[in-house]
Short mmCIF file of C-alpha atoms in Angstrom, two decimals:
data_model
loop_
_atom_site.label_atom_id
_atom_site.label_comp_id
_atom_site.label_asym_id
_atom_site.label_seq_id
_atom_site.Cartn_x
_atom_site.Cartn_y
_atom_site.Cartn_z
CA MET A 494 -27.35 109.08 204.75
CA LYS A 495 -25.32 107.15 202.17
CA ILE A 496 -28.21 104.73 201.80
CA ILE A 497 -30.69 107.45 201.19
CA ARG A 498 -28.45 108.99 198.58
CA LEU A 499 -28.17 105.60 196.92
CA LEU A 500 -31.94 105.32 197.00
CA ILE A 501 -32.45 108.66 195.33
CA LEU A 502 -29.95 107.64 192.75
CA LEU A 503 -31.76 104.35 192.23
CA LEU A 504 -35.08 106.08 191.71
CA PHE A 505 -33.37 108.55 189.31
CA PHE A 506 -32.05 105.71 187.26
CA SER A 507 -35.15 103.79 187.09
CA SER A 508 -37.09 106.77 185.76
CA CYS A 509 -34.21 107.23 183.20
CA ASN A 510 -34.75 103.71 182.19
CA ASP A 511 -38.30 104.45 181.05
CA LYS A 512 -37.13 107.22 178.73
CA LYS A 513 -34.59 104.94 177.26
CA THR A 514 -37.30 102.36 176.31
CA ASN A 515 -39.24 105.08 174.53
CA GLU A 516 -36.29 106.45 172.68
CA GLY A 517 -35.34 102.91 171.74
CA LEU A 518 -38.72 102.55 170.22
CA LYS A 519 -38.28 105.60 168.13
CA THR A 520 -35.04 104.52 166.73
CA VAL A 521 -36.52 101.23 165.73
CA GLN A 522 -39.42 102.94 164.00
CA LYS A 523 -37.02 105.14 162.09
CA ALA A 524 -34.90 102.21 160.92
CA ASP A 525 -38.07 100.46 159.76
CA ASP A 526 -38.42 102.31 156.52
CA ASN A 527 -35.15 100.76 155.19
CA THR A 528 -35.84 97.25 156.18
CA ILE A 529 -38.95 96.36 154.25
CA GLU A 530 -37.31 93.95 151.90
CA VAL A 531 -35.79 91.89 154.69
CA ALA A 532 -39.02 91.91 156.60
CA HIS A 533 -40.75 89.73 154.11
CA LYS A 534 -38.66 86.84 155.19
CA THR A 535 -40.27 86.93 158.64
CA ASP A 536 -43.28 84.65 158.80
CA LEU A 537 -46.30 85.96 160.60
CA GLU A 538 -49.48 84.09 161.47
CA VAL A 539 -52.59 86.25 160.95
CA TYR A 540 -56.01 85.29 162.30
CA ASP A 541 -59.49 86.72 162.43
CA PHE A 542 -61.04 86.21 165.89
CA ASP A 543 -62.73 82.95 165.00
CA GLY A 544 -59.40 81.53 164.06
CA PHE A 545 -57.65 83.18 166.97
CA GLN A 546 -60.08 81.98 169.59
CA LYS A 547 -58.31 78.53 169.97
CA PHE A 548 -55.49 80.37 171.68
CA LEU A 549 -57.72 81.40 174.50
CA GLN A 550 -59.29 77.95 174.88
CA LYS A 551 -56.50 75.49 175.38
CA LYS A 552 -56.99 73.10 178.20
CA ASP A 553 -53.67 71.30 178.51
CA ASN A 554 -52.76 72.34 182.07
CA LYS A 555 -50.37 74.91 180.73
CA VAL A 556 -50.44 78.49 181.91
CA TYR A 557 -50.93 80.84 178.86
CA VAL A 558 -50.09 84.50 179.07
CA ILE A 559 -51.79 86.24 176.19
CA ASN A 560 -50.67 89.83 175.71
CA PHE A 561 -52.53 92.23 173.28
CA TRP A 562 -50.13 94.80 171.95
CA ALA A 563 -49.12 96.81 168.91
CA THR A 564 -45.83 98.51 167.74
CA TRP A 565 -47.50 101.85 167.88
CA CYS A 566 -48.55 101.43 171.45
CA ALA A 567 -45.75 102.90 173.57
CA PRO A 568 -46.73 101.32 176.97
CA CYS A 569 -47.18 97.95 175.27
CA VAL A 570 -43.58 98.18 173.77
CA LYS A 571 -42.35 99.19 177.15
CA GLU A 572 -43.62 96.05 178.87
CA LEU A 573 -42.74 93.64 176.11
CA PRO A 574 -39.31 92.85 177.59
CA TYR A 575 -41.04 91.66 180.78
CA PHE A 576 -43.20 89.23 178.77
CA GLU A 577 -40.07 88.02 177.00
CA LYS A 578 -38.25 87.46 180.27
CA LEU A 579 -41.27 85.62 181.67
CA ASN A 580 -41.29 83.43 178.59
CA GLU A 581 -37.66 82.68 178.88
CA GLU A 582 -37.62 81.97 182.66
CA TYR A 583 -40.87 80.09 182.87
CA LYS A 584 -40.88 78.02 179.65
CA ASN A 585 -39.71 75.01 181.59
CA LYS A 586 -42.45 75.60 184.21
CA ASN A 587 -45.26 74.98 181.94
CA VAL A 588 -45.79 78.74 181.06
CA GLU A 589 -46.21 80.02 177.53
CA VAL A 590 -46.39 83.62 176.36
CA LEU A 591 -48.28 84.61 173.23
CA LEU A 592 -47.97 88.10 171.92
CA VAL A 593 -51.05 89.15 169.98
CA SER A 594 -50.30 92.15 167.66
CA LEU A 595 -53.14 94.43 166.74
CA ASP A 596 -51.01 96.28 164.29
CA PHE A 597 -52.69 97.56 161.07
CA PRO A 598 -52.44 94.87 158.23
CA HIS A 599 -50.82 97.38 155.86
CA LEU A 600 -48.01 97.80 158.39
CA TYR A 601 -47.24 94.13 158.93
CA ASP A 602 -44.30 94.24 156.53
CA SER A 603 -42.99 97.80 157.21
CA LYS A 604 -43.44 97.90 161.00
CA LEU A 605 -44.43 94.64 162.69
CA LYS A 606 -42.11 92.14 161.06
CA PRO A 607 -39.00 94.35 161.33
CA PHE A 608 -39.90 95.01 164.98
CA ILE A 609 -40.09 91.33 165.86
CA ARG A 610 -36.84 90.80 164.06
CA ASP A 611 -34.93 93.77 165.38
CA LYS A 612 -35.99 93.26 168.98
CA LYS A 613 -35.30 89.52 168.58
CA ILE A 614 -38.62 88.61 170.05
CA LYS A 615 -38.55 85.01 171.18
CA SER A 616 -42.16 84.57 172.31
CA LYS A 617 -44.62 83.51 169.78
CA VAL A 618 -46.14 86.46 167.90
CA VAL A 619 -49.47 86.21 166.04
CA ALA A 620 -51.39 89.05 164.44
CA LEU A 621 -55.14 89.44 165.03
CA ASN A 622 -56.91 91.11 162.26
CA ASP A 623 -60.55 91.44 162.88
CA VAL A 624 -62.19 94.88 162.39
CA ASP A 625 -65.40 93.99 164.19
CA ALA A 626 -63.94 94.63 167.63
CA ASN A 627 -67.34 95.31 169.22
CA THR A 628 -68.07 91.50 168.70
CA TRP A 629 -64.83 90.01 169.68
CA ILE A 630 -63.47 92.27 172.56
CA PRO A 631 -66.25 91.03 174.97
CA LYS A 632 -65.41 87.51 174.03
CA VAL A 633 -61.81 88.06 175.29
CA ASP A 634 -63.17 89.60 178.44
CA GLU A 635 -66.45 91.40 179.25
CA ASN A 636 -64.61 94.05 181.23
CA TRP A 637 -62.20 95.00 178.48
CA SER A 638 -62.97 98.62 177.29
CA GLY A 639 -60.64 98.08 174.33
CA SER A 640 -57.42 99.89 175.30
CA ILE A 641 -54.07 98.17 175.06
CA PRO A 642 -51.96 96.89 176.59
CA ALA A 643 -54.24 94.19 177.83
CA THR A 644 -53.38 90.70 179.08
CA VAL A 645 -55.14 87.47 179.71
CA ILE A 646 -53.50 84.76 181.90
CA TYR A 647 -55.34 81.38 181.94
CA LYS A 648 -54.92 77.77 182.79
CA ASN A 649 -57.64 75.38 181.62
CA ASP A 650 -60.94 77.05 182.80
CA THR A 651 -59.45 79.60 185.20
CA ASN A 652 -58.56 82.96 183.80
CA LYS A 653 -57.73 86.44 184.75
CA PHE A 654 -57.86 89.66 182.64
CA PHE A 655 -55.82 92.79 183.00
CA GLU A 656 -56.37 96.03 181.14
CA GLN A 657 -53.22 97.59 182.52
CA SER A 658 -49.39 97.75 182.16
CA PHE A 659 -47.16 95.31 184.02
CA THR A 660 -43.70 95.38 185.58
CA TYR A 661 -41.81 92.10 185.54
CA GLU A 662 -42.44 91.63 189.24
CA SER A 663 -46.22 92.25 188.96
CA LEU A 664 -46.47 89.97 186.02
CA GLU A 665 -44.48 87.24 187.68
CA THR A 666 -46.67 87.56 190.84
CA GLU A 667 -49.85 86.99 188.80
CA VAL A 668 -48.42 84.05 186.86
CA LYS A 669 -47.21 82.40 190.05
CA GLN A 670 -50.68 82.32 191.34
CA PHE A 671 -51.67 80.11 188.46
CA LEU A 672 -48.65 77.80 189.19
CA ASN A 673 -49.62 77.18 192.76
CA MET B 646 -32.10 101.40 214.42
CA LYS B 647 -31.22 103.65 211.61
CA THR B 648 -30.88 100.77 209.25
CA ILE B 649 -34.25 99.45 210.26
CA LYS B 650 -35.86 102.84 209.72
CA ILE B 651 -34.31 103.18 206.33
CA LEU B 652 -35.27 99.63 205.46
CA SER B 653 -38.82 100.17 206.44
CA MET B 654 -38.94 103.35 204.40
CA LEU B 655 -37.44 101.47 201.40
CA THR B 656 -40.11 98.78 201.80
CA PHE B 657 -42.72 101.51 202.04
CA ILE B 658 -41.54 103.17 198.78
CA ILE B 659 -41.33 99.89 196.93
CA VAL B 660 -44.83 98.95 198.10
CA MET B 661 -46.18 102.31 197.15
CA SER B 662 -44.52 102.28 193.72
CA ALA B 663 -45.84 98.72 193.09
CA PHE B 664 -49.25 99.98 193.74
CA THR B 665 -48.97 102.93 191.41
CA VAL B 666 -47.80 100.76 188.60
CA ASN B 667 -50.24 97.94 189.13
CA LYS B 668 -53.20 100.11 189.71
CA THR B 669 -55.93 98.67 187.58
CA VAL B 670 -57.65 101.13 185.35
CA MET B 671 -60.91 101.58 187.14
CA VAL B 672 -63.70 101.70 184.63
CA ASN B 673 -65.64 104.43 186.46
CA GLY B 674 -67.10 107.36 184.69
CA TYR B 675 -70.41 107.83 183.10
CA ARG B 676 -72.75 105.05 182.16
CA VAL B 677 -75.61 105.54 179.74
CA GLY B 678 -78.40 107.51 181.45
CA ASP B 679 -76.07 109.66 183.63
CA VAL B 680 -76.02 113.33 183.42
CA ALA B 681 -72.64 114.61 182.12
CA GLU B 682 -71.11 117.61 183.80
CA ASP B 683 -70.08 120.59 181.70
CA PHE B 684 -66.50 121.61 181.28
CA LYS B 685 -64.48 124.65 180.24
CA LEU B 686 -61.46 123.70 178.07
CA MET B 687 -59.12 125.58 175.81
CA ASN B 688 -59.76 125.35 172.16
CA VAL B 689 -57.25 125.40 169.32
CA ASP B 690 -58.34 129.05 168.70
CA ASP B 691 -57.21 129.94 172.22
CA LYS B 692 -60.82 130.45 173.42
CA MET B 693 -62.46 128.54 176.19
CA VAL B 694 -65.32 126.25 175.20
CA SER B 695 -68.15 124.88 177.42
CA LEU B 696 -71.10 122.78 176.34
CA ALA B 697 -73.26 125.62 177.76
CA ASP B 698 -72.00 127.91 174.96
CA TYR B 699 -74.16 125.85 172.50
CA ARG B 700 -77.52 127.31 173.28
CA ASN B 701 -79.28 125.95 170.32
CA ALA B 702 -77.69 122.47 170.43
CA LYS B 703 -79.99 119.43 170.98
CA GLY B 704 -77.01 117.47 172.16
CA PHE B 705 -73.31 116.69 171.49
CA ILE B 706 -70.99 114.21 170.02
CA VAL B 707 -68.26 114.42 172.53
CA THR B 708 -65.19 112.63 171.08
CA PHE B 709 -62.00 111.96 172.87
CA THR B 710 -59.35 111.82 170.21
CA CYS B 711 -55.82 112.97 169.69
CA ASN B 712 -53.17 113.65 166.93
CA THR B 713 -50.91 110.62 167.51
CA CYS B 714 -53.06 107.48 167.98
CA PRO B 715 -53.18 105.49 164.69
CA TYR B 716 -56.80 104.61 165.50
CA ALA B 717 -57.76 108.18 166.07
CA GLN B 718 -56.00 109.18 162.83
CA ALA B 719 -57.97 106.37 161.02
CA TYR B 720 -61.18 108.07 162.23
CA GLU B 721 -60.22 111.68 161.65
CA ASP B 722 -62.07 112.14 158.33
CA ARG B 723 -65.09 110.34 159.74
CA ILE B 724 -65.16 112.69 162.74
CA ILE B 725 -65.08 115.60 160.32
CA GLU B 726 -67.97 114.10 158.36
CA LEU B 727 -69.99 113.51 161.57
CA ASN B 728 -69.75 117.26 162.43
CA LYS B 729 -70.65 118.18 158.83
CA LYS B 730 -73.68 116.04 158.92
CA TYR B 731 -74.95 116.61 162.47
CA ALA B 732 -73.85 120.14 163.66
CA SER B 733 -76.58 121.69 161.58
CA LEU B 734 -79.15 119.16 162.94
CA GLY B 735 -78.21 120.18 166.49
CA TYR B 736 -75.58 117.57 167.37
CA PRO B 737 -72.14 119.21 166.97
CA VAL B 738 -68.89 117.28 167.45
CA ILE B 739 -66.83 118.44 170.46
CA ALA B 740 -63.39 116.85 170.24
CA ILE B 741 -61.21 116.58 173.42
CA MET B 742 -57.57 115.65 173.39
CA PRO B 743 -57.02 113.88 176.80
CA ASN B 744 -53.31 112.95 176.60
CA ASN B 745 -50.58 114.49 178.61
CA PRO B 746 -48.35 116.24 176.02
CA ASP B 747 -45.28 115.90 178.26
CA VAL B 748 -45.70 112.12 177.72
CA GLN B 749 -46.97 112.47 174.12
CA PRO B 750 -45.28 115.57 172.56
CA GLY B 751 -47.24 115.06 169.32
CA ASP B 752 -50.38 116.01 171.20
CA SER B 753 -49.12 119.41 172.32
CA MET B 754 -51.47 122.41 171.87
CA LYS B 755 -49.13 123.66 169.10
CA ALA B 756 -49.46 120.21 167.31
CA MET B 757 -53.24 120.17 167.97
CA LYS B 758 -53.47 123.62 166.22
CA GLU B 759 -51.48 122.42 163.29
CA ARG B 760 -53.58 119.32 162.77
CA ALA B 761 -56.79 121.16 163.19
CA LYS B 762 -55.62 123.67 160.50
CA GLU B 763 -54.23 120.94 158.23
CA LYS B 764 -57.50 118.91 158.38
CA GLY B 765 -59.76 121.81 158.42
CA PHE B 766 -61.56 120.90 161.60
CA THR B 767 -64.95 122.57 161.73
CA PHE B 768 -65.43 121.65 165.36
CA PRO B 769 -63.68 122.63 168.59
CA TYR B 770 -60.56 120.57 169.32
CA LEU B 771 -60.04 121.00 173.11
CA MET B 772 -57.24 120.14 175.30
CA ASP B 773 -58.08 118.36 178.64
CA LYS B 774 -54.99 120.12 180.09
CA GLU B 775 -55.56 119.16 183.71
CA GLN B 776 -56.74 115.67 182.60
CA LYS B 777 -59.86 116.03 184.82
CA VAL B 778 -62.49 115.74 182.24
CA TYR B 779 -61.73 112.32 180.61
CA PRO B 780 -61.75 110.44 183.98
CA LYS B 781 -65.18 111.93 184.78
CA TYR B 782 -66.54 110.70 181.45
CA GLY B 783 -64.71 107.31 181.93
CA ALA B 784 -62.84 107.61 178.64
CA THR B 785 -60.14 105.00 178.48
CA LYS B 786 -58.75 105.46 175.08
CA THR B 787 -58.74 107.36 171.84
CA PRO B 788 -61.04 107.52 170.01
CA HIS B 789 -63.85 107.21 172.49
CA VAL B 790 -67.26 108.78 171.72
CA PHE B 791 -70.02 109.92 174.19
CA VAL B 792 -73.26 111.01 172.59
CA LEU B 793 -75.13 113.44 174.94
CA GLN B 794 -78.73 114.59 174.64
CA LYS B 795 -79.70 117.95 176.11
CA THR B 796 -82.64 117.55 178.47
CA SER B 797 -84.26 119.55 181.30
CA LYS B 798 -82.03 117.50 183.66
CA GLY B 799 -78.88 118.38 181.81
CA ASN B 800 -76.80 116.59 179.17
CA VAL B 801 -77.71 112.99 179.46
CA VAL B 802 -75.36 110.30 178.13
CA LYS B 803 -77.13 108.21 175.43
CA TYR B 804 -74.34 106.34 173.75
CA ILE B 805 -70.79 105.27 174.67
CA GLY B 806 -68.30 103.68 172.42
CA ALA B 807 -66.97 103.51 168.81
CA ILE B 808 -67.82 105.53 165.85
CA ASP B 809 -68.57 102.37 163.64
CA ASP B 810 -67.52 98.82 163.17
CA ASN B 811 -64.58 99.05 160.87
CA TYR B 812 -61.53 101.29 161.85
CA GLN B 813 -59.65 100.14 158.84
CA ASP B 814 -61.93 100.95 155.99
CA ALA B 815 -64.64 103.55 156.09
CA LYS B 816 -66.21 102.09 152.99
CA ALA B 817 -66.57 98.64 154.48
CA VAL B 818 -68.45 99.80 157.56
CA LYS B 819 -71.58 97.82 158.30
CA THR B 820 -72.90 99.61 161.30
CA LYS B 821 -72.40 103.33 162.03
CA TYR B 822 -73.00 103.31 165.79
CA VAL B 823 -72.71 106.96 166.37
CA GLU B 824 -74.88 108.00 163.42
CA ASN B 825 -77.46 105.39 164.40
CA ALA B 826 -77.57 106.81 167.94
CA VAL B 827 -77.86 110.49 166.89
CA ASN B 828 -80.49 109.57 164.20
CA ALA B 829 -82.47 107.79 166.78
CA LEU B 830 -82.38 110.72 169.26
CA LEU B 831 -83.32 113.12 166.37
CA GLU B 832 -86.34 110.90 165.70
CA GLY B 833 -87.23 110.61 169.44
CA LYS B 834 -86.45 106.78 169.41
CA GLU B 835 -84.42 104.59 171.64
CA VAL B 836 -80.70 104.41 170.72
CA PRO B 837 -80.35 100.92 169.13
CA ALA B 838 -76.86 100.06 170.42
CA LYS B 839 -76.07 102.08 173.67
CA GLU B 840 -72.58 100.80 174.15
CA THR B 841 -69.95 99.42 171.84
CA LYS B 842 -66.34 98.50 172.20
CA ALA B 843 -63.31 99.18 170.04
CA ILE B 844 -59.59 98.97 170.26
CA GLY B 845 -57.96 102.20 170.96
CA CYS B 846 -54.72 103.91 172.36
CA THR B 847 -54.52 104.28 176.05
CA ILE B 848 -54.91 107.78 177.42
CA LYS B 849 -51.39 108.99 178.26
CA VAL B 850 -51.12 110.31 181.82
#
C-alpha cells in the first residue's frame, strides 16, 4: 500500500511540476519589461533561411539537435530545460544542441535576449527571421505543418524530424539512436 | 508477489505515460478535395452556429484562430478584412477557437467575447469546446485556414494553410493565398496554391 501511496504522490508532484514551469515563464515575461537596457548586451545571431540552412547541412560526424522554439510558445519553453540538459550531458559525446528562436524581430531585445540571459541558456541560440515560411518550412522537413515546438536530429546525411514535445527521456532515446 | 505486481503496474504506468507524451501529432484530417463535415459550435453571442445556417453562402473561410497566439494576433486585422471583402461575395469567415481554455485561460469564452467586441468581429467566433472539430479538419495550429466550397456533395475543402506569405507585415505581403483561392473559386477557376505552410502556435489540449 505504501508504494501505491508513494506512486500517487509522485504522479501528483510531476503534474505540479508542469504548472511550475508555466508560472516560471509568466514571471520571466513580467520581468522582461524592466530589463530592456541590459538586454542589448546579449549578442544574437539572426539569419534568414538561406543563411540558416548551413546549420542543417553539417557533415562532420557530429549529432546535431536543432530545436525550433519561441519565448511565446509555452510547450517550447517547458521542454527547453531538457535540451539544455542534453547539451550539457552529451557535449563530450559529439552532440550539439542548437536552439532556433522564431520570436518576432521586434521582440528580440525586450523578450528573447532577456529570456536567454535570465534562464542562463547555455546551448547556442540563433534567431531565424524569414517571413516566407511556406518556402522554408518544407526545406526543414516535408512533413512539418508549421507548429512549434519542432525538432530535427541529424548526423551527416541521416536525419529525423519531430513535430512534438519531448521529455528528457524521450529526447535522450532519440539522440542515442544516432550515437549507436 | 505483491512487489512484482506493483512493479509491473509501475512499469505499465511509465510506459503508458511515455506513450502519451511522445505521441507524434498525426497529421490526419482533411486533405484538399475532401468533404468537410458540418459542426454546431457556440458563438460569442451565445448562439449555436453551423455552416448549414448559411443558406446563401457559396463557401466558407474556416479559420482556426485564438486570442493568445502572437501569430493569430498578427493576422486578426487581416481576418476581419477577409470577412469584409468576401462575406458579401458568398464566402464568409467562420472563426473557430480550438484551444482548451483550462490550459490557455486567455482563450476562455469570456475572453473571446471581449476580444470580438474590442476588435469588432463581423464574423462568428466559435469555441471548439469539446475539441472535436479541429482534429477532424486536421488543424494543427493557429492561425490555420480551410477554404470550403459549397457543392452538391457538401462543403469541399479547396485550400488549406496560411492567409498570406508575411505574418510580420501586412503591407509587405507578396502572395495572398486565401484571397487567391477564394477569387479563383468565385471565377470558377482552379485554386492556384492549394496548400501552404506557416509557423503557428500549437493547439492547446
